[in-house]
Short mmCIF file of C-alpha atoms and ligand atoms in Angstrom, two decimals:
data_model
loop_
_atom_site.label_atom_id
_atom_site.label_comp_id
_atom_site.label_asym_id
_atom_site.label_seq_id
_atom_site.Cartn_x
_atom_site.Cartn_y
_atom_site.Cartn_z
CA PRO A 509 112.81 116.02 120.74
CA ILE A 510 109.43 115.79 119.08
CA LYS A 511 107.86 119.03 117.90
CA LYS A 512 104.33 119.95 119.00
CA GLN A 513 102.95 119.51 115.51
CA GLU A 514 104.53 116.09 115.24
CA LEU A 515 103.15 115.04 118.61
CA GLN A 516 99.68 116.09 117.43
CA PHE A 517 100.08 113.96 114.34
CA ILE A 518 101.25 110.95 116.35
CA LYS A 519 98.33 111.41 118.75
CA GLU A 520 95.90 111.33 115.86
CA LEU A 521 97.55 108.21 114.59
CA TYR A 522 97.71 106.31 117.84
CA GLY A 523 94.80 107.89 119.71
CA THR A 524 94.86 108.16 123.49
CA LYS A 525 97.70 105.69 123.78
CA ALA A 526 100.14 108.36 122.60
CA ARG A 527 99.48 110.50 125.68
CA LEU A 528 100.13 107.55 127.95
CA LEU A 529 103.26 106.56 126.11
CA TRP A 530 105.10 109.65 127.23
CA SER A 531 104.45 109.12 130.91
CA GLY A 532 107.49 108.07 132.93
CA TYR A 533 105.52 105.43 134.83
CA LEU A 534 104.83 103.54 131.64
CA ARG A 535 108.48 103.54 130.62
CA ARG A 536 109.15 101.26 133.59
CA ASP A 537 106.45 98.78 132.62
CA PRO A 538 107.76 95.84 130.53
CA VAL A 539 104.80 95.90 128.14
CA ALA A 540 104.97 99.64 127.60
CA ARG A 541 108.70 99.38 127.06
CA LEU A 542 108.18 96.71 124.46
CA GLN A 543 106.00 99.11 122.50
CA LEU A 544 108.13 102.17 123.11
CA GLU A 545 111.75 101.26 122.97
CA PRO A 546 113.85 101.43 119.84
CA GLY A 547 114.69 98.19 118.11
CA ARG A 548 118.04 97.96 119.87
CA LEU A 549 116.10 96.66 122.85
CA ASP A 550 116.52 93.00 123.74
CA PRO A 551 112.86 92.02 124.32
CA TYR A 552 113.55 88.62 125.84
CA PRO A 553 114.17 89.74 129.46
CA LEU A 554 110.93 91.76 129.23
CA TYR A 555 109.04 88.66 128.12
CA GLU A 556 110.35 86.83 131.18
CA GLN A 557 109.17 89.68 133.42
CA ILE A 558 105.74 89.41 131.80
CA ARG A 559 105.79 85.62 132.24
CA SER A 560 106.59 85.99 135.93
CA ARG A 561 103.34 87.98 136.40
CA GLY A 562 101.20 84.98 135.42
CA ARG A 563 99.78 83.38 132.28
CA VAL A 564 97.82 86.52 131.43
CA SER A 565 98.26 89.94 132.96
CA ARG A 566 96.94 93.47 132.54
CA THR A 567 98.98 96.18 130.85
CA PRO A 568 98.97 99.81 131.98
CA PHE A 569 96.79 100.50 128.95
CA GLY A 570 94.10 98.24 130.45
CA HIS A 571 94.79 95.57 127.86
CA PHE A 572 95.76 92.00 128.50
CA VAL A 573 99.14 90.59 127.56
CA THR A 574 100.41 87.04 127.35
CA VAL A 575 103.64 85.22 126.48
CA ASP A 576 102.00 81.87 127.24
CA HIS A 577 102.19 79.56 124.23
CA GLU A 578 98.90 77.75 124.85
CA ILE A 579 96.96 80.96 125.42
CA CYS A 580 98.49 82.76 122.41
CA ASN A 581 97.73 79.75 120.24
CA GLU A 582 94.12 79.46 121.43
CA VAL A 583 93.41 83.18 121.18
CA LEU A 584 94.76 83.34 117.62
CA ARG A 585 92.64 80.34 116.58
CA SER A 586 89.49 81.21 118.51
CA ARG A 587 86.33 82.35 116.73
CA ASP A 588 85.61 84.53 119.76
CA PHE A 589 88.51 86.83 118.91
CA GLY A 590 88.98 89.06 115.87
CA VAL A 591 91.21 91.85 114.64
CA GLY A 592 90.20 95.22 116.06
CA GLU A 593 88.11 97.81 114.30
CA ASP A 594 90.55 100.53 115.31
CA ALA A 595 93.47 99.12 113.33
CA ARG A 596 96.06 101.83 112.94
CA ASP A 597 96.50 101.53 109.21
CA LYS A 598 93.41 100.46 107.36
CA SER A 599 95.39 99.89 104.22
CA LEU A 600 96.80 96.60 105.45
CA SER A 601 93.87 94.72 103.93
CA LEU A 602 93.49 91.06 105.04
CA LEU A 603 95.23 91.70 108.33
CA ASP A 604 92.63 94.34 109.26
CA LEU A 605 89.58 92.37 108.14
CA ASN A 606 87.37 89.87 109.94
CA PRO A 607 85.22 87.22 108.28
CA PRO A 608 83.24 87.33 106.01
CA ASP A 609 85.23 90.06 104.18
CA HIS A 610 88.48 88.41 105.19
CA THR A 611 87.33 85.00 103.92
CA ARG A 612 86.19 86.46 100.59
CA LEU A 613 89.62 87.94 99.81
CA ARG A 614 91.75 85.24 101.37
CA ARG A 615 90.04 82.46 99.37
CA LEU A 616 90.79 84.26 96.15
CA VAL A 617 94.54 84.68 96.69
CA ALA A 618 95.33 81.60 98.82
CA PRO A 619 95.99 79.24 95.85
CA ASP A 620 98.76 81.58 94.62
CA PHE A 621 100.64 81.02 97.90
CA SER A 622 100.23 77.26 98.34
CA VAL A 623 103.38 75.13 98.81
CA ARG A 624 102.84 73.75 95.30
CA THR A 625 102.44 77.07 93.49
CA ILE A 626 105.28 78.65 95.42
CA GLY A 627 107.57 75.71 94.60
CA ARG A 628 107.63 76.99 91.01
CA TYR A 629 109.74 79.92 92.22
CA THR A 630 112.66 77.68 93.23
CA PRO A 631 114.72 78.21 90.04
CA ARG A 632 114.04 81.95 90.12
CA ILE A 633 115.13 82.19 93.78
CA GLU A 634 118.30 80.21 93.07
CA ALA A 635 119.11 82.41 90.08
CA VAL A 636 118.58 85.65 92.03
CA LEU A 637 120.84 84.36 94.81
CA GLN A 638 123.63 83.34 92.47
CA ASN A 639 123.48 86.78 90.96
CA LEU A 640 123.64 88.46 94.37
CA ILE A 641 126.49 86.45 95.82
CA LYS A 642 128.75 86.86 92.84
CA ASP A 643 129.17 90.51 93.93
CA VAL A 644 130.14 89.63 97.50
CA PRO A 645 133.64 90.95 98.21
CA ARG A 646 136.00 88.27 99.53
CA ASP A 647 137.92 89.12 102.72
CA ASP A 648 136.42 92.62 103.04
CA PRO A 649 133.41 93.11 105.32
CA PHE A 650 130.03 93.47 103.62
CA ASP A 651 126.49 94.09 104.78
CA LEU A 652 124.55 90.81 104.68
CA VAL A 653 121.25 92.71 104.76
CA SER A 654 121.75 95.03 101.79
CA VAL A 655 123.80 92.58 99.71
CA VAL A 656 121.76 89.36 100.12
CA ALA A 657 118.92 89.25 102.66
CA ALA A 658 116.92 92.30 101.48
CA PRO A 659 117.26 92.15 97.67
CA LEU A 660 116.14 88.50 97.47
CA PRO A 661 112.59 88.88 98.81
CA ILE A 662 112.26 92.19 96.96
CA ALA A 663 113.08 90.53 93.63
CA VAL A 664 110.73 87.62 94.31
CA ILE A 665 107.75 89.73 95.37
CA ALA A 666 108.27 92.11 92.42
CA ASP A 667 108.12 89.05 90.16
CA LEU A 668 105.06 87.71 91.89
CA LEU A 669 103.24 91.04 91.53
CA GLY A 670 104.27 91.39 87.90
CA ILE A 671 106.26 94.61 88.35
CA PRO A 672 107.88 95.46 84.99
CA ASP A 673 111.71 95.43 85.11
CA ALA A 674 111.79 99.14 84.28
CA ASP A 675 109.90 99.96 87.50
CA ALA A 676 111.72 97.45 89.71
CA ASP A 677 114.23 99.85 91.32
CA GLU A 678 111.67 102.53 92.02
CA PHE A 679 109.29 99.89 93.34
CA ALA A 680 111.98 98.57 95.69
CA ARG A 681 112.67 102.07 97.00
CA HIS A 682 108.99 102.78 97.67
CA GLY A 683 108.43 99.36 99.19
CA THR A 684 111.32 99.87 101.61
CA GLU A 685 110.07 103.36 102.52
CA PHE A 686 106.52 102.15 103.02
CA GLY A 687 107.67 99.21 105.10
CA SER A 688 109.54 101.59 107.41
CA ALA A 689 106.10 102.56 108.79
CA LEU A 690 106.08 99.23 110.61
CA GLY A 691 108.85 100.57 112.84
CA GLY A 692 106.51 103.43 113.85
CA ILE A 693 106.12 106.93 112.42
CA GLN A 694 109.34 108.73 113.34
CA SER A 695 108.39 112.33 112.52
CA LEU A 696 106.07 114.53 110.52
CA ALA A 697 108.53 114.50 107.63
CA HIS A 698 108.51 110.71 107.74
CA ALA A 699 104.69 110.71 107.65
CA GLN A 700 104.69 113.05 104.66
CA ARG A 701 107.16 110.85 102.81
CA LEU A 702 104.92 107.87 103.50
CA ALA A 703 101.89 109.65 102.08
CA ALA A 704 103.81 110.46 98.87
CA THR A 705 105.06 106.87 98.66
CA ARG A 706 101.57 105.49 99.09
CA LYS A 707 100.37 107.68 96.24
CA ARG A 708 103.17 106.61 93.91
CA LEU A 709 102.74 102.92 94.71
CA ALA A 710 99.03 103.22 93.93
CA GLU A 711 99.98 104.69 90.52
CA ILE A 712 102.40 101.84 89.80
CA PHE A 713 99.73 99.30 90.76
CA ALA A 714 97.14 101.10 88.62
CA GLY A 715 99.44 100.63 85.60
CA ILE A 716 99.82 96.91 86.33
CA PHE A 717 96.06 96.51 86.86
CA GLU A 718 95.46 98.09 83.48
CA LEU A 719 97.85 95.66 81.81
CA ARG A 720 96.33 92.64 83.53
CA ARG A 721 92.79 93.67 82.62
CA LYS A 722 93.73 93.85 78.97
CA GLU A 723 95.90 90.76 78.96
CA PRO A 724 95.25 88.50 81.94
CA THR A 725 97.96 86.02 82.87
CA ASP A 726 98.00 83.20 85.39
CA ASP A 727 99.18 85.42 88.22
CA VAL A 728 97.76 86.77 91.48
CA VAL A 729 97.27 90.33 90.18
CA SER A 730 95.25 89.05 87.19
CA ARG A 731 93.08 87.13 89.63
CA ILE A 732 92.59 90.22 91.80
CA VAL A 733 91.59 92.58 88.98
CA ASN A 734 89.46 90.10 87.03
CA SER A 735 87.60 88.60 89.99
CA ASP A 736 84.08 89.52 88.84
CA GLY A 737 83.45 91.62 91.90
CA THR A 738 85.01 89.35 94.54
CA VAL A 739 87.58 92.07 95.14
CA ARG A 740 85.96 95.54 95.23
CA PRO A 741 87.81 98.25 93.29
CA GLU A 742 88.81 100.07 96.49
CA GLU A 743 90.26 96.86 97.93
CA MET A 744 92.70 96.15 95.10
CA VAL A 745 95.54 98.53 95.94
CA PRO A 746 95.47 97.74 99.69
CA LEU A 747 95.56 94.01 99.00
CA CYS A 748 98.55 94.32 96.65
CA THR A 749 100.26 96.74 99.04
CA LEU A 750 99.92 94.20 101.85
CA LEU A 751 101.46 91.48 99.71
CA LEU A 752 104.29 93.84 98.90
CA ILE A 753 105.02 94.94 102.49
CA ALA A 754 104.60 91.44 103.92
CA GLY A 755 107.05 90.17 101.32
CA PHE A 756 109.56 92.99 101.89
CA GLU A 757 109.76 93.36 105.61
CA THR A 758 109.85 89.90 107.07
CA THR A 759 111.91 87.35 105.12
CA VAL A 760 114.91 89.70 105.14
CA ASN A 761 114.88 89.51 108.93
CA LEU A 762 114.38 85.76 109.01
CA ILE A 763 117.55 85.32 106.96
CA GLY A 764 119.50 87.89 109.05
CA ASN A 765 118.30 86.67 112.46
CA THR A 766 119.04 83.04 111.66
CA VAL A 767 122.54 83.75 110.35
CA LEU A 768 123.21 85.82 113.48
CA ALA A 769 121.98 83.01 115.75
CA LEU A 770 124.21 80.52 113.92
CA LEU A 771 127.33 82.68 113.90
CA SER A 772 126.82 83.42 117.59
CA ASN A 773 126.74 79.65 118.22
CA PRO A 774 129.76 78.43 116.23
CA ASP A 775 129.10 74.74 116.98
CA GLN A 776 125.71 75.10 115.29
CA TRP A 777 127.23 76.91 112.30
CA ARG A 778 129.84 74.16 111.85
CA MET A 779 127.12 71.53 112.01
CA LEU A 780 125.31 73.29 109.17
CA VAL A 781 128.51 73.70 107.15
CA GLU A 782 128.95 69.95 107.34
CA GLN A 783 125.30 69.24 106.56
CA PRO A 784 123.85 72.08 104.46
CA GLU A 785 120.74 69.94 103.94
CA LEU A 786 119.80 70.99 107.49
CA ALA A 787 119.16 74.55 106.24
CA GLU A 788 115.37 74.22 106.42
CA ARG A 789 115.60 73.01 110.01
CA ALA A 790 117.95 75.86 110.83
CA ILE A 791 115.39 78.31 109.44
CA GLU A 792 112.55 76.73 111.40
CA GLU A 793 114.58 77.05 114.63
CA GLY A 794 115.49 80.61 113.55
CA LEU A 795 111.78 81.41 113.32
CA ARG A 796 111.26 80.11 116.84
CA TYR A 797 114.39 81.54 118.41
CA ASP A 798 114.18 85.12 117.10
CA SER A 799 110.92 85.73 115.26
CA PRO A 800 110.83 88.54 112.67
CA VAL A 801 107.29 89.43 113.84
CA GLN A 802 107.31 89.71 117.61
CA ARG A 803 103.67 90.26 118.48
CA THR A 804 100.14 90.71 117.32
CA GLY A 805 96.84 91.30 119.10
CA ARG A 806 93.19 90.32 119.12
CA LEU A 807 89.88 91.77 120.33
CA ALA A 808 87.35 89.55 122.11
CA THR A 809 84.14 89.59 120.05
CA ALA A 810 82.14 87.74 122.73
CA ASP A 811 82.40 86.93 126.43
CA THR A 812 84.60 83.87 126.43
CA GLU A 813 87.23 81.81 128.27
CA VAL A 814 90.70 80.67 127.23
CA ALA A 815 92.58 78.09 129.33
CA GLY A 816 90.38 79.01 132.28
CA VAL A 817 90.96 82.78 131.89
CA PRO A 818 87.75 84.76 131.35
CA PHE A 819 87.57 87.54 128.74
CA LYS A 820 84.77 90.03 128.16
CA GLN A 821 83.59 91.22 124.78
CA GLY A 822 85.74 94.23 123.86
CA ASP A 823 88.82 93.09 125.81
CA TRP A 824 92.04 93.49 123.85
CA ILE A 825 94.93 91.04 124.28
CA MET A 826 98.48 91.38 123.05
CA THR A 827 99.73 87.95 121.98
CA ALA A 828 103.50 88.31 122.25
CA ILE A 829 104.50 85.48 119.94
CA GLY A 830 108.22 86.20 120.36
CA GLY A 831 107.71 85.39 124.06
CA ALA A 832 105.43 82.39 123.42
CA ASN A 833 108.21 80.93 121.28
CA ARG A 834 110.34 80.77 124.42
CA ASP A 835 107.72 79.24 126.69
CA PRO A 836 109.55 76.61 128.79
CA ALA A 837 106.31 74.60 129.02
CA VAL A 838 106.67 73.82 125.29
CA PHE A 839 110.37 74.24 124.43
CA THR A 840 113.19 72.68 126.46
CA ASP A 841 115.94 75.17 127.26
CA PRO A 842 114.10 77.81 125.17
CA ALA A 843 116.83 80.47 125.13
CA ARG A 844 119.19 78.07 123.32
CA TYR A 845 119.42 78.01 119.51
CA ASP A 846 119.31 74.28 118.77
CA LEU A 847 119.42 73.01 115.19
CA HIS A 848 118.28 69.58 116.36
CA ARG A 849 115.30 70.70 118.43
CA ASP A 850 112.54 68.27 117.56
CA ASN A 851 109.57 70.64 117.93
CA ALA A 852 110.85 73.97 116.58
CA GLU A 853 107.90 74.05 114.15
CA ASP A 854 105.54 74.51 117.11
CA HIS A 855 106.55 78.20 117.09
CA LEU A 856 103.84 80.81 116.53
CA SER A 857 105.94 83.09 114.32
CA PHE A 858 103.46 82.81 111.45
CA SER A 859 100.53 83.37 113.86
CA GLY A 860 97.59 80.95 113.70
CA GLY A 861 93.93 80.64 112.79
CA VAL A 862 92.41 82.51 109.86
CA HIS A 863 95.21 85.10 109.69
CA TYR A 864 97.97 82.45 109.59
CA CYS A 865 100.68 83.94 107.40
CA LEU A 866 99.68 83.66 103.77
CA GLY A 867 103.34 83.82 102.72
CA ALA A 868 104.68 81.14 105.08
CA ALA A 869 105.56 78.70 102.27
CA LEU A 870 107.28 81.45 100.29
CA ALA A 871 109.21 82.71 103.33
CA ARG A 872 110.38 79.18 104.19
CA LEU A 873 111.43 78.47 100.62
CA GLU A 874 113.32 81.75 100.13
CA ALA A 875 115.05 81.66 103.51
CA GLY A 876 115.89 77.95 103.22
CA ILE A 877 117.53 78.34 99.81
CA ALA A 878 119.28 81.54 100.93
CA LEU A 879 120.77 79.92 104.03
CA ARG A 880 121.84 76.80 102.14
CA THR A 881 123.54 78.98 99.52
CA ILE A 882 125.25 81.19 102.13
CA VAL A 883 126.58 78.28 104.15
CA THR A 884 127.78 76.42 101.03
CA GLU A 885 129.41 79.42 99.37
CA PHE A 886 130.82 81.01 102.53
CA PRO A 887 131.61 78.27 105.07
CA GLU A 888 134.08 80.60 106.82
CA LEU A 889 131.54 83.43 107.24
CA ALA A 890 132.25 85.49 110.37
CA LEU A 891 130.81 88.46 112.25
CA ALA A 892 132.59 91.68 111.32
CA GLY A 893 131.72 94.45 113.73
CA PRO A 894 128.69 95.91 115.46
CA ARG A 895 125.25 95.47 113.99
CA GLU A 896 122.57 98.10 113.73
CA ARG A 897 119.07 97.05 114.64
CA ARG A 898 115.92 98.28 112.90
CA PRO A 899 113.85 100.87 114.74
CA GLY A 900 110.70 99.66 116.46
CA SER A 901 110.07 96.45 118.36
CA LEU A 902 107.24 94.89 116.35
CA ILE A 903 109.51 93.69 113.58
CA ARG A 904 112.80 92.28 114.85
CA GLY A 905 115.81 92.34 112.63
CA MET A 906 118.90 94.24 111.55
CA GLN A 907 119.29 97.35 109.48
CA HIS A 908 122.99 96.61 108.91
CA PHE A 909 124.69 93.29 109.55
CA PRO A 910 128.44 93.39 108.76
CA VAL A 911 130.01 90.01 108.03
CA ARG A 912 133.17 88.79 106.34
CA ALA A 913 133.52 85.83 103.98
CA PRO A 914 137.18 84.81 103.91
CA ARG A 915 138.15 82.23 101.29
CA SER A 916 138.31 78.77 102.84
C1 HEM B 642 100.20 87.43 108.00
C2 HEM B 642 104.61 86.59 109.80
C3 HEM B 642 106.45 86.41 105.32
C4 HEM B 642 102.14 87.60 103.55
C5 HEM B 642 101.24 87.20 108.86
C6 HEM B 642 101.11 87.13 110.29
C7 HEM B 642 102.34 86.89 110.79
C8 HEM B 642 103.25 86.83 109.69
C9 HEM B 642 102.73 86.77 112.27
C10 HEM B 642 99.79 87.23 111.05
C11 HEM B 642 99.63 88.41 111.93
C12 HEM B 642 98.40 88.27 112.79
O1 HEM B 642 97.94 87.15 113.06
O2 HEM B 642 97.88 89.30 113.26
C13 HEM B 642 105.47 86.47 108.74
C14 HEM B 642 106.87 86.12 108.87
C15 HEM B 642 107.38 86.05 107.60
C16 HEM B 642 106.31 86.37 106.68
C17 HEM B 642 107.59 85.88 110.19
C18 HEM B 642 108.77 85.74 107.12
C19 HEM B 642 109.68 85.25 107.79
C20 HEM B 642 105.46 86.71 104.44
C21 HEM B 642 105.60 86.74 103.00
C22 HEM B 642 104.38 87.08 102.51
C23 HEM B 642 103.46 87.24 103.63
C24 HEM B 642 106.87 86.45 102.21
C25 HEM B 642 103.99 87.20 101.06
C26 HEM B 642 103.92 87.96 100.25
C27 HEM B 642 101.28 87.69 104.60
C28 HEM B 642 99.88 88.09 104.46
C29 HEM B 642 99.32 88.04 105.75
C30 HEM B 642 100.38 87.61 106.65
C31 HEM B 642 99.16 88.47 103.18
C32 HEM B 642 97.87 88.35 106.15
C33 HEM B 642 97.10 87.08 106.18
C34 HEM B 642 95.68 87.27 106.65
O3 HEM B 642 95.37 88.21 107.40
O4 HEM B 642 94.85 86.43 106.26
N1 HEM B 642 102.55 87.01 108.51
N2 HEM B 642 105.19 86.61 107.42
N3 HEM B 642 104.15 87.00 104.79
N4 HEM B 642 101.54 87.41 105.93
FE1 HEM B 642 103.32 86.89 106.64
#
């Protein structure tokens, strides 16, 4: 049960929505359930309920919701929609900004995340993976998340942000704690821990900023702190924090969700064992089939129309990309994980338009190499007991994923 003080805190955080969330009526509504239920929830039947109401429907909060691929795609790309002013956590930088502020920051950091720049991380990613898998116990169950899927993106993003080795463990702890906010604030104690974490992360970043001001290198943090005013001083920590969280909380789930989809469809796993060069395709279909980010939302900034549906300025629409990825109008037999699907890349898992995931190339590279390594090293990999899902329904993935890797 939630204490009165905690409820007050949550109300302040979520505004009027919090009062509505506790009403029994809303618990029965598919959209409200999506936002309320713990991560153990299977969202896909709820998406189908939403789909059966029409291409766009109203939520009990008065918002719009859609799982329609064409409408999601158009809304995300439209200039008549932006990210809302009332974003819950202002510290998430680019994601909370509209042009021109968004454009100013995004232009500065985009070159550091291009396919070409990111390609330079290939040897580093391979080395990290080799180091991780050498500790995998043979025959005994192990947790794929904590042993492989989580430490890889953590190591890569720490590298990218220039975190000194001495701070790496502490940084990983704080990053994981901070990222837990994406699953929703669980209690007052959780909120207090987050505040302390935020403070400590800001201190760690301040130390790195200092170093990069004195001795700039060719990295993204040097560009941020020596940008001649393009990045305002108060924007530096939030921008780096976003890069950190985005790097920590998503790729781990892409690796986990794709391995789960493959092991649950043994014919697909065997196909990959025989042709590990299909790993990138398997990841692309993993993105479509069970997206690590399940939804986002946009605010209409003008009266407009999308696919014949009128919107008024100020209307808010939830674009449920996890549902759009299973739109039968775009994907044949959408609930099937199919390595050979020829249009898996039409998924919306990296969103679209100006907020299209900055880290998409990095996520694809890390997850592709990880999956190829896993399938090559452990062709007999098998599920080993019940999995525990992460709390919250925005980010979809596993907290613990027990598997076994018998010698072949
Ligand atoms: C934005 C998904 C990995 C950095 C986004 C958005 C989505 C997304 C859906 C846009 C949200 C919206 O439109 O409202 C994912 C998925 C990933 C992943 C599924 C992995 C599987 C990464 C990585 C990084 C990253 C590794 C890099 C450090 C970012 C940033 C933004 C973003 C900075 C904000 C872009 C902007 O607003 O201009 N991501 N992401 N992401 N992502 Fe990713």
